[in-house]
Amino acid sequence: MASDIITFMNYVGINRAIWCGHSYGAKIGYYAALQYSSYVSSVIALDIAPVTYESKLPQFRSMFKLFKTIESMEWKNRKEIEKYISSQMPDLTEFEIKFLLKPFIPEDESMDHNTIRKWQWKTNIDDMGKEMDNVVAFPVEENAKYKGPTYLLRGEYSKWVNKEGEKALRSRFPNVKITTINDAGHNLHIDQPDETIKYIAGALDDIDIDFAGSARGSVWDEILKKQLSGDSGELEDIHTYSS
């Protein structure tokens, strides 16, 4: 996926970008920084570490097995499905269940919504399940490092960035700044949206990228001034990729 984004950057003429993402979207930013650093001006990651999450495999495999099960059954409506998923995986929050079920739709949407009917996945869950080993992996050499500006925002109750993950992050990204958002889990942008936006805005304001050969303080203030004046000027190659 990192190479797909870089192909797009080359196509539209973006030289470098700030890579910002949540969870596995942020792992793409980490990977790009370590493997294709010339395309990365900085990384802003939300609640993930640059490590292989092998311990998550049993949970993910159980989840995909459950996904296949509900596809083989018949359902009246989405609430009924959500209730069933909650009974089978009680650790999932209501938001997580709704999010996971977004691509699960009735085969015949014209039927009455209170009629028992077959449902299907719009996504290819068979191939996704087969690729779980690759999804959780982080195939980068241990000595690979990125010394550019890096920011991690993690949730207070999240288990995705533990002590081992933080150690790996600081080793690979020696200039990382880590912030913990109180009263938030893995989906901190849902649990504490205002704090998350505030943090990302602060990180962007903190990044001083010298594209033109002379740093001039807060680049983002200058970008805003140029946008308001209708002049994109020499800062036109500063972009943010989010996932």
PDB file of C-alpha atoms in Angstrom:
ATOM      1  CA  MET A   1       0.000   0.000   0.000  1.00  0.00           C
ATOM      2  CA  ALA A   2       2.916   2.338   0.656  1.00  0.00           C
ATOM      3  CA  SER A   3       4.136   1.785  -2.890  1.00  0.00           C
ATOM      4  CA  ASP A   4       0.614   2.481  -4.207  1.00  0.00           C
ATOM      5  CA  ILE A   5       0.626   5.847  -2.444  1.00  0.00           C
ATOM      6  CA  ILE A   6       4.104   6.652  -3.741  1.00  0.00           C
ATOM      7  CA  THR A   7       2.991   5.785  -7.266  1.00  0.00           C
ATOM      8  CA  PHE A   8       0.108   8.236  -6.825  1.00  0.00           C
ATOM      9  CA  MET A   9       2.478  10.891  -5.446  1.00  0.00           C
ATOM     10  CA  ASN A  10       4.720  10.519  -8.479  1.00  0.00           C
ATOM     11  CA  TYR A  11       1.726  10.703 -10.809  1.00  0.00           C
ATOM     12  CA  VAL A  12       0.373  13.963  -9.357  1.00  0.00           C
ATOM     13  CA  GLY A  13       3.792  15.494  -8.714  1.00  0.00           C
ATOM     14  CA  ILE A  14       4.008  15.379  -4.916  1.00  0.00           C
ATOM     15  CA  ASN A  15       7.657  15.185  -3.866  1.00  0.00           C
ATOM     16  CA  ARG A  16       7.264  14.604  -0.144  1.00  0.00           C
ATOM     17  CA  ALA A  17       4.319  14.344   2.205  1.00  0.00           C
ATOM     18  CA  ILE A  18       3.343  14.264   5.854  1.00  0.00           C
ATOM     19  CA  TRP A  19       1.961  10.753   6.332  1.00  0.00           C
ATOM     20  CA  CYS A  20      -0.880  10.735   8.869  1.00  0.00           C
ATOM     21  CA  GLY A  21      -2.970   7.677   9.708  1.00  0.00           C
ATOM     22  CA  HIS A  22      -4.800   5.655  12.343  1.00  0.00           C
ATOM     23  CA  SER A  23      -4.013   2.052  13.291  1.00  0.00           C
ATOM     24  CA  TYR A  24      -2.904   0.069  10.244  1.00  0.00           C
ATOM     25  CA  GLY A  25      -3.107   3.242   8.174  1.00  0.00           C
ATOM     26  CA  ALA A  26      -0.370   4.635  10.403  1.00  0.00           C
ATOM     27  CA  LYS A  27       1.719   1.483   9.899  1.00  0.00           C
ATOM     28  CA  ILE A  28       1.821   2.401   6.206  1.00  0.00           C
ATOM     29  CA  GLY A  29       3.333   5.747   7.201  1.00  0.00           C
ATOM     30  CA  TYR A  30       5.923   4.033   9.408  1.00  0.00           C
ATOM     31  CA  TYR A  31       6.800   1.616   6.619  1.00  0.00           C
ATOM     32  CA  ALA A  32       7.152   4.387   4.041  1.00  0.00           C
ATOM     33  CA  ALA A  33       9.394   6.399   6.368  1.00  0.00           C
ATOM     34  CA  LEU A  34      11.723   3.439   6.918  1.00  0.00           C
ATOM     35  CA  GLN A  35      11.743   2.162   3.338  1.00  0.00           C
ATOM     36  CA  TYR A  36      11.115   5.272   1.190  1.00  0.00           C
ATOM     37  CA  SER A  37      12.265   8.136   3.398  1.00  0.00           C
ATOM     38  CA  SER A  38      12.756  10.546   0.476  1.00  0.00           C
ATOM     39  CA  TYR A  39       8.973  10.642   0.105  1.00  0.00           C
ATOM     40  CA  VAL A  40       8.309  11.299   3.796  1.00  0.00           C
ATOM     41  CA  SER A  41       8.727  14.666   5.497  1.00  0.00           C
ATOM     42  CA  SER A  42       7.198  13.448   8.776  1.00  0.00           C
ATOM     43  CA  VAL A  43       4.875  10.845  10.293  1.00  0.00           C
ATOM     44  CA  ILE A  44       1.816  11.397  12.486  1.00  0.00           C
ATOM     45  CA  ALA A  45       0.567   8.060  13.835  1.00  0.00           C
ATOM     46  CA  LEU A  46      -2.552   7.304  15.843  1.00  0.00           C
ATOM     47  CA  ASP A  47      -2.411   4.364  18.264  1.00  0.00           C
ATOM     48  CA  ILE A  48      -0.118   1.862  16.577  1.00  0.00           C
ATOM     49  CA  ALA A  49       3.513   0.808  16.858  1.00  0.00           C
ATOM     50  CA  PRO A  50       5.961  -0.197  14.083  1.00  0.00           C
ATOM     51  CA  VAL A  51       5.921  -3.869  15.079  1.00  0.00           C
ATOM     52  CA  THR A  52       4.429  -7.200  14.016  1.00  0.00           C
ATOM     53  CA  TYR A  53       1.165  -7.861  15.853  1.00  0.00           C
ATOM     54  CA  GLU A  54       1.358 -11.644  15.848  1.00  0.00           C
ATOM     55  CA  SER A  55      -0.541 -11.798  19.146  1.00  0.00           C
ATOM     56  CA  LYS A  56      -3.594 -10.345  17.391  1.00  0.00           C
ATOM     57  CA  LEU A  57      -3.854 -13.237  14.898  1.00  0.00           C
ATOM     58  CA  PRO A  58      -6.147 -15.496  17.002  1.00  0.00           C
ATOM     59  CA  GLN A  59      -8.564 -12.580  17.547  1.00  0.00           C
ATOM     60  CA  PHE A  60      -8.586 -11.653  13.864  1.00  0.00           C
ATOM     61  CA  ARG A  61      -9.042 -15.241  12.721  1.00  0.00           C
ATOM     62  CA  SER A  62     -11.969 -15.709  15.106  1.00  0.00           C
ATOM     63  CA  MET A  63     -13.460 -12.508  13.761  1.00  0.00           C
ATOM     64  CA  PHE A  64     -13.255 -13.636  10.126  1.00  0.00           C
ATOM     65  CA  LYS A  65     -14.690 -17.015  11.048  1.00  0.00           C
ATOM     66  CA  LEU A  66     -17.618 -15.172  12.620  1.00  0.00           C
ATOM     67  CA  PHE A  67     -17.963 -13.042   9.479  1.00  0.00           C
ATOM     68  CA  LYS A  68     -18.342 -16.202   7.405  1.00  0.00           C
ATOM     69  CA  THR A  69     -20.877 -17.560   9.879  1.00  0.00           C
ATOM     70  CA  ILE A  70     -23.190 -14.571   9.697  1.00  0.00           C
ATOM     71  CA  GLU A  71     -23.006 -14.669   5.892  1.00  0.00           C
ATOM     72  CA  SER A  72     -24.346 -18.237   5.963  1.00  0.00           C
ATOM     73  CA  MET A  73     -27.329 -17.213   8.111  1.00  0.00           C
ATOM     74  CA  GLU A  74     -30.448 -15.144   7.432  1.00  0.00           C
ATOM     75  CA  TRP A  75     -31.262 -11.875   9.130  1.00  0.00           C
ATOM     76  CA  LYS A  76     -34.121  -9.478   9.455  1.00  0.00           C
ATOM     77  CA  ASN A  77     -32.204  -6.235   9.995  1.00  0.00           C
ATOM     78  CA  ARG A  78     -28.849  -4.758  10.947  1.00  0.00           C
ATOM     79  CA  LYS A  79     -29.729  -4.373  14.635  1.00  0.00           C
ATOM     80  CA  GLU A  80     -30.302  -8.093  14.878  1.00  0.00           C
ATOM     81  CA  ILE A  81     -26.860  -8.766  13.368  1.00  0.00           C
ATOM     82  CA  GLU A  82     -25.152  -6.252  15.641  1.00  0.00           C
ATOM     83  CA  LYS A  83     -26.739  -7.892  18.685  1.00  0.00           C
ATOM     84  CA  TYR A  84     -25.474 -11.297  17.564  1.00  0.00           C
ATOM     85  CA  ILE A  85     -21.927 -10.024  16.970  1.00  0.00           C
ATOM     86  CA  SER A  86     -21.938  -8.409  20.409  1.00  0.00           C
ATOM     87  CA  SER A  87     -22.942 -11.719  22.015  1.00  0.00           C
ATOM     88  CA  GLN A  88     -20.105 -13.534  20.240  1.00  0.00           C
ATOM     89  CA  MET A  89     -17.417 -10.871  20.704  1.00  0.00           C
ATOM     90  CA  PRO A  90     -18.371  -8.929  23.863  1.00  0.00           C
ATOM     91  CA  ASP A  91     -15.046  -7.038  23.930  1.00  0.00           C
ATOM     92  CA  LEU A  92     -16.018  -5.065  20.817  1.00  0.00           C
ATOM     93  CA  THR A  93     -17.579  -1.657  21.371  1.00  0.00           C
ATOM     94  CA  GLU A  94     -20.826  -0.602  19.699  1.00  0.00           C
ATOM     95  CA  PHE A  95     -18.866   1.681  17.367  1.00  0.00           C
ATOM     96  CA  GLU A  96     -16.448  -1.115  16.386  1.00  0.00           C
ATOM     97  CA  ILE A  97     -19.315  -3.477  15.576  1.00  0.00           C
ATOM     98  CA  LYS A  98     -21.087  -0.878  13.427  1.00  0.00           C
ATOM     99  CA  PHE A  99     -17.807  -0.071  11.679  1.00  0.00           C
ATOM    100  CA  LEU A 100     -16.997  -3.719  10.938  1.00  0.00           C
ATOM    101  CA  LEU A 101     -20.491  -4.379   9.592  1.00  0.00           C
ATOM    102  CA  LYS A 102     -20.588  -1.424   7.193  1.00  0.00           C
ATOM    103  CA  PRO A 103     -19.788  -3.580   4.128  1.00  0.00           C
ATOM    104  CA  PHE A 104     -22.298  -6.290   5.161  1.00  0.00           C
ATOM    105  CA  ILE A 105     -25.485  -5.668   3.169  1.00  0.00           C
ATOM    106  CA  PRO A 106     -28.688  -7.513   2.154  1.00  0.00           C
ATOM    107  CA  GLU A 107     -28.460  -9.486  -1.085  1.00  0.00           C
ATOM    108  CA  ASP A 108     -31.803  -8.013  -2.141  1.00  0.00           C
ATOM    109  CA  GLU A 109     -32.156  -4.498  -0.751  1.00  0.00           C
ATOM    110  CA  SER A 110     -35.575  -4.084  -2.361  1.00  0.00           C
ATOM    111  CA  MET A 111     -37.137  -6.567   0.070  1.00  0.00           C
ATOM    112  CA  ASP A 112     -39.047  -5.358   3.119  1.00  0.00           C
ATOM    113  CA  HIS A 113     -36.590  -4.502   5.892  1.00  0.00           C
ATOM    114  CA  ASN A 114     -38.435  -6.705   8.372  1.00  0.00           C
ATOM    115  CA  THR A 115     -38.283  -9.749   6.124  1.00  0.00           C
ATOM    116  CA  ILE A 116     -35.771 -12.479   6.946  1.00  0.00           C
ATOM    117  CA  ARG A 117     -33.253 -12.555   4.105  1.00  0.00           C
ATOM    118  CA  LYS A 118     -29.708 -13.406   3.105  1.00  0.00           C
ATOM    119  CA  TRP A 119     -26.912 -10.868   3.551  1.00  0.00           C
ATOM    120  CA  GLN A 120     -23.509 -10.640   1.878  1.00  0.00           C
ATOM    121  CA  TRP A 121     -20.114  -8.981   2.225  1.00  0.00           C
ATOM    122  CA  LYS A 122     -19.171  -6.314  -0.294  1.00  0.00           C
ATOM    123  CA  THR A 123     -15.517  -6.875   0.636  1.00  0.00           C
ATOM    124  CA  ASN A 124     -13.544 -10.020  -0.146  1.00  0.00           C
ATOM    125  CA  ILE A 125     -13.341 -11.411   3.385  1.00  0.00           C
ATOM    126  CA  ASP A 126     -11.976 -14.756   2.150  1.00  0.00           C
ATOM    127  CA  ASP A 127      -8.813 -13.173   0.766  1.00  0.00           C
ATOM    128  CA  MET A 128      -8.583 -10.772   3.700  1.00  0.00           C
ATOM    129  CA  GLY A 129      -8.634 -13.741   6.069  1.00  0.00           C
ATOM    130  CA  LYS A 130      -5.950 -15.542   4.075  1.00  0.00           C
ATOM    131  CA  GLU A 131      -3.692 -12.479   4.169  1.00  0.00           C
ATOM    132  CA  MET A 132      -3.879 -11.930   7.939  1.00  0.00           C
ATOM    133  CA  ASP A 133      -0.248 -12.979   8.428  1.00  0.00           C
ATOM    134  CA  ASN A 134       0.808 -10.223   6.031  1.00  0.00           C
ATOM    135  CA  VAL A 135      -1.618  -7.701   7.528  1.00  0.00           C
ATOM    136  CA  VAL A 136      -0.194  -8.014  11.051  1.00  0.00           C
ATOM    137  CA  ALA A 137       3.432  -8.174   9.865  1.00  0.00           C
ATOM    138  CA  PHE A 138       5.914  -5.309   9.780  1.00  0.00           C
ATOM    139  CA  PRO A 139       8.582  -6.571   7.353  1.00  0.00           C
ATOM    140  CA  VAL A 140      11.334  -4.030   7.925  1.00  0.00           C
ATOM    141  CA  GLU A 141      14.952  -4.686   8.955  1.00  0.00           C
ATOM    142  CA  GLU A 142      15.563  -4.163  12.672  1.00  0.00           C
ATOM    143  CA  ASN A 143      18.298  -1.572  12.131  1.00  0.00           C
ATOM    144  CA  ALA A 144      16.167   0.613   9.829  1.00  0.00           C
ATOM    145  CA  LYS A 145      15.641   4.090  11.291  1.00  0.00           C
ATOM    146  CA  TYR A 146      13.851   7.299  10.371  1.00  0.00           C
ATOM    147  CA  LYS A 147      15.199  10.463  12.030  1.00  0.00           C
ATOM    148  CA  GLY A 148      12.581  12.884  10.738  1.00  0.00           C
ATOM    149  CA  PRO A 149       9.776  14.425  12.845  1.00  0.00           C
ATOM    150  CA  THR A 150       7.499  11.673  14.174  1.00  0.00           C
ATOM    151  CA  TYR A 151       4.433  11.916  16.391  1.00  0.00           C
ATOM    152  CA  LEU A 152       2.407   9.214  18.132  1.00  0.00           C
ATOM    153  CA  LEU A 153      -0.968   9.808  19.727  1.00  0.00           C
ATOM    154  CA  ARG A 154      -2.281   6.843  21.740  1.00  0.00           C
ATOM    155  CA  GLY A 155      -5.375   6.166  23.795  1.00  0.00           C
ATOM    156  CA  GLU A 156      -5.117   5.784  27.564  1.00  0.00           C
ATOM    157  CA  TYR A 157      -6.991   2.467  27.572  1.00  0.00           C
ATOM    158  CA  SER A 158      -5.592   1.090  24.322  1.00  0.00           C
ATOM    159  CA  LYS A 159      -3.343  -1.984  24.327  1.00  0.00           C
ATOM    160  CA  TRP A 160      -1.962  -1.378  20.843  1.00  0.00           C
ATOM    161  CA  VAL A 161       1.150   0.514  22.003  1.00  0.00           C
ATOM    162  CA  ASN A 162       2.508  -1.349  25.029  1.00  0.00           C
ATOM    163  CA  LYS A 163       5.997  -1.039  26.540  1.00  0.00           C
ATOM    164  CA  GLU A 164       7.539  -3.293  23.886  1.00  0.00           C
ATOM    165  CA  GLY A 165       5.836  -1.326  21.108  1.00  0.00           C
ATOM    166  CA  GLU A 166       7.005   1.968  22.572  1.00  0.00           C
ATOM    167  CA  LYS A 167      10.565   0.647  22.831  1.00  0.00           C
ATOM    168  CA  ALA A 168      10.518  -0.411  19.169  1.00  0.00           C
ATOM    169  CA  LEU A 169       9.060   2.950  18.167  1.00  0.00           C
ATOM    170  CA  ARG A 170      11.744   4.943  19.988  1.00  0.00           C
ATOM    171  CA  SER A 171      14.443   2.723  18.499  1.00  0.00           C
ATOM    172  CA  ARG A 172      13.239   3.071  14.897  1.00  0.00           C
ATOM    173  CA  PHE A 173      12.066   6.696  15.209  1.00  0.00           C
ATOM    174  CA  PRO A 174      14.510   8.390  17.627  1.00  0.00           C
ATOM    175  CA  ASN A 175      12.866  11.822  17.266  1.00  0.00           C
ATOM    176  CA  VAL A 176       9.366  10.644  18.125  1.00  0.00           C
ATOM    177  CA  LYS A 177       7.083  12.633  20.430  1.00  0.00           C
ATOM    178  CA  ILE A 178       4.469  10.512  22.247  1.00  0.00           C
ATOM    179  CA  THR A 179       1.222  11.849  23.685  1.00  0.00           C
ATOM    180  CA  THR A 180      -1.464   9.889  25.551  1.00  0.00           C
ATOM    181  CA  ILE A 181      -5.105  10.966  25.314  1.00  0.00           C
ATOM    182  CA  ASN A 182      -7.026  10.414  28.533  1.00  0.00           C
ATOM    183  CA  ASP A 183     -10.286   8.477  28.582  1.00  0.00           C
ATOM    184  CA  ALA A 184      -9.746   7.056  25.077  1.00  0.00           C
ATOM    185  CA  GLY A 185      -9.198   3.619  23.587  1.00  0.00           C
ATOM    186  CA  HIS A 186      -7.823   2.504  20.237  1.00  0.00           C
ATOM    187  CA  ASN A 187     -10.342   4.620  18.323  1.00  0.00           C
ATOM    188  CA  LEU A 188      -9.266   7.814  20.039  1.00  0.00           C
ATOM    189  CA  HIS A 189     -10.545   9.973  17.157  1.00  0.00           C
ATOM    190  CA  ILE A 190     -14.035   8.682  18.045  1.00  0.00           C
ATOM    191  CA  ASP A 191     -13.642   8.666  21.844  1.00  0.00           C
ATOM    192  CA  GLN A 192     -11.992  12.099  22.062  1.00  0.00           C
ATOM    193  CA  PRO A 193     -12.338  13.830  18.667  1.00  0.00           C
ATOM    194  CA  ASP A 194     -11.589  17.353  19.884  1.00  0.00           C
ATOM    195  CA  GLU A 195      -8.400  16.323  21.663  1.00  0.00           C
ATOM    196  CA  THR A 196      -7.304  14.265  18.671  1.00  0.00           C
ATOM    197  CA  ILE A 197      -7.808  17.180  16.267  1.00  0.00           C
ATOM    198  CA  LYS A 198      -6.021  19.491  18.683  1.00  0.00           C
ATOM    199  CA  TYR A 199      -3.036  17.149  18.843  1.00  0.00           C
ATOM    200  CA  ILE A 200      -2.771  16.689  15.075  1.00  0.00           C
ATOM    201  CA  ALA A 201      -3.074  20.443  14.523  1.00  0.00           C
ATOM    202  CA  GLY A 202      -0.335  20.974  17.082  1.00  0.00           C
ATOM    203  CA  ALA A 203       1.905  18.431  15.380  1.00  0.00           C
ATOM    204  CA  LEU A 204       1.389  20.099  12.007  1.00  0.00           C
ATOM    205  CA  ASP A 205       2.177  23.483  13.512  1.00  0.00           C
ATOM    206  CA  ASP A 206       5.263  22.017  15.164  1.00  0.00           C
ATOM    207  CA  ILE A 207       6.689  20.664  11.899  1.00  0.00           C
ATOM    208  CA  ASP A 208       9.054  23.186  10.317  1.00  0.00           C
ATOM    209  CA  ILE A 209      10.033  21.785   6.911  1.00  0.00           C
ATOM    210  CA  ASP A 210      12.724  23.589   4.958  1.00  0.00           C
ATOM    211  CA  PHE A 211      11.657  22.835   1.370  1.00  0.00           C
ATOM    212  CA  ALA A 212      12.836  26.114  -0.119  1.00  0.00           C
ATOM    213  CA  GLY A 213      16.282  26.255   1.466  1.00  0.00           C
ATOM    214  CA  SER A 214      15.520  28.666   4.309  1.00  0.00           C
ATOM    215  CA  ALA A 215      13.340  27.773   7.278  1.00  0.00           C
ATOM    216  CA  ARG A 216      11.038  30.591   8.301  1.00  0.00           C
ATOM    217  CA  GLY A 217       9.339  29.479  11.499  1.00  0.00           C
ATOM    218  CA  SER A 218       5.845  28.034  11.352  1.00  0.00           C
ATOM    219  CA  VAL A 219       5.442  26.793   7.792  1.00  0.00           C
ATOM    220  CA  TRP A 220       1.738  26.196   8.286  1.00  0.00           C
ATOM    221  CA  ASP A 221       1.036  29.824   9.137  1.00  0.00           C
ATOM    222  CA  GLU A 222       2.733  30.815   5.886  1.00  0.00           C
ATOM    223  CA  ILE A 223       0.735  28.278   3.905  1.00  0.00           C
ATOM    224  CA  LEU A 224      -2.496  29.700   5.324  1.00  0.00           C
ATOM    225  CA  LYS A 225      -1.436  33.265   4.458  1.00  0.00           C
ATOM    226  CA  LYS A 226      -0.571  32.254   0.893  1.00  0.00           C
ATOM    227  CA  GLN A 227      -3.868  30.384   0.492  1.00  0.00           C
ATOM    228  CA  LEU A 228      -5.822  33.394   1.712  1.00  0.00           C
ATOM    229  CA  SER A 229      -3.946  35.635  -0.714  1.00  0.00           C
ATOM    230  CA  GLY A 230      -4.474  33.169  -3.569  1.00  0.00           C
ATOM    231  CA  ASP A 231      -0.732  32.551  -3.974  1.00  0.00           C
ATOM    232  CA  SER A 232       0.423  28.949  -3.563  1.00  0.00           C
ATOM    233  CA  GLY A 233       4.017  30.065  -4.103  1.00  0.00           C
ATOM    234  CA  GLU A 234       7.065  27.968  -3.392  1.00  0.00           C
ATOM    235  CA  LEU A 235       5.340  25.948  -0.655  1.00  0.00           C
ATOM    236  CA  GLU A 236       3.045  24.182  -3.080  1.00  0.00           C
ATOM    237  CA  ASP A 237       4.828  20.825  -2.648  1.00  0.00           C
ATOM    238  CA  ILE A 238       3.905  20.438   1.034  1.00  0.00           C
ATOM    239  CA  HIS A 239       1.111  17.883   1.346  1.00  0.00           C
ATOM    240  CA  THR A 240      -0.485  15.697   3.981  1.00  0.00           C
ATOM    241  CA  TYR A 241      -1.529  12.091   3.254  1.00  0.00           C
ATOM    242  CA  SER A 242      -4.049  10.666   5.709  1.00  0.00           C
ATOM    243  CA  SER A 243      -5.401   7.148   6.050  1.00  0.00           C
TER     244      SER A 243
END
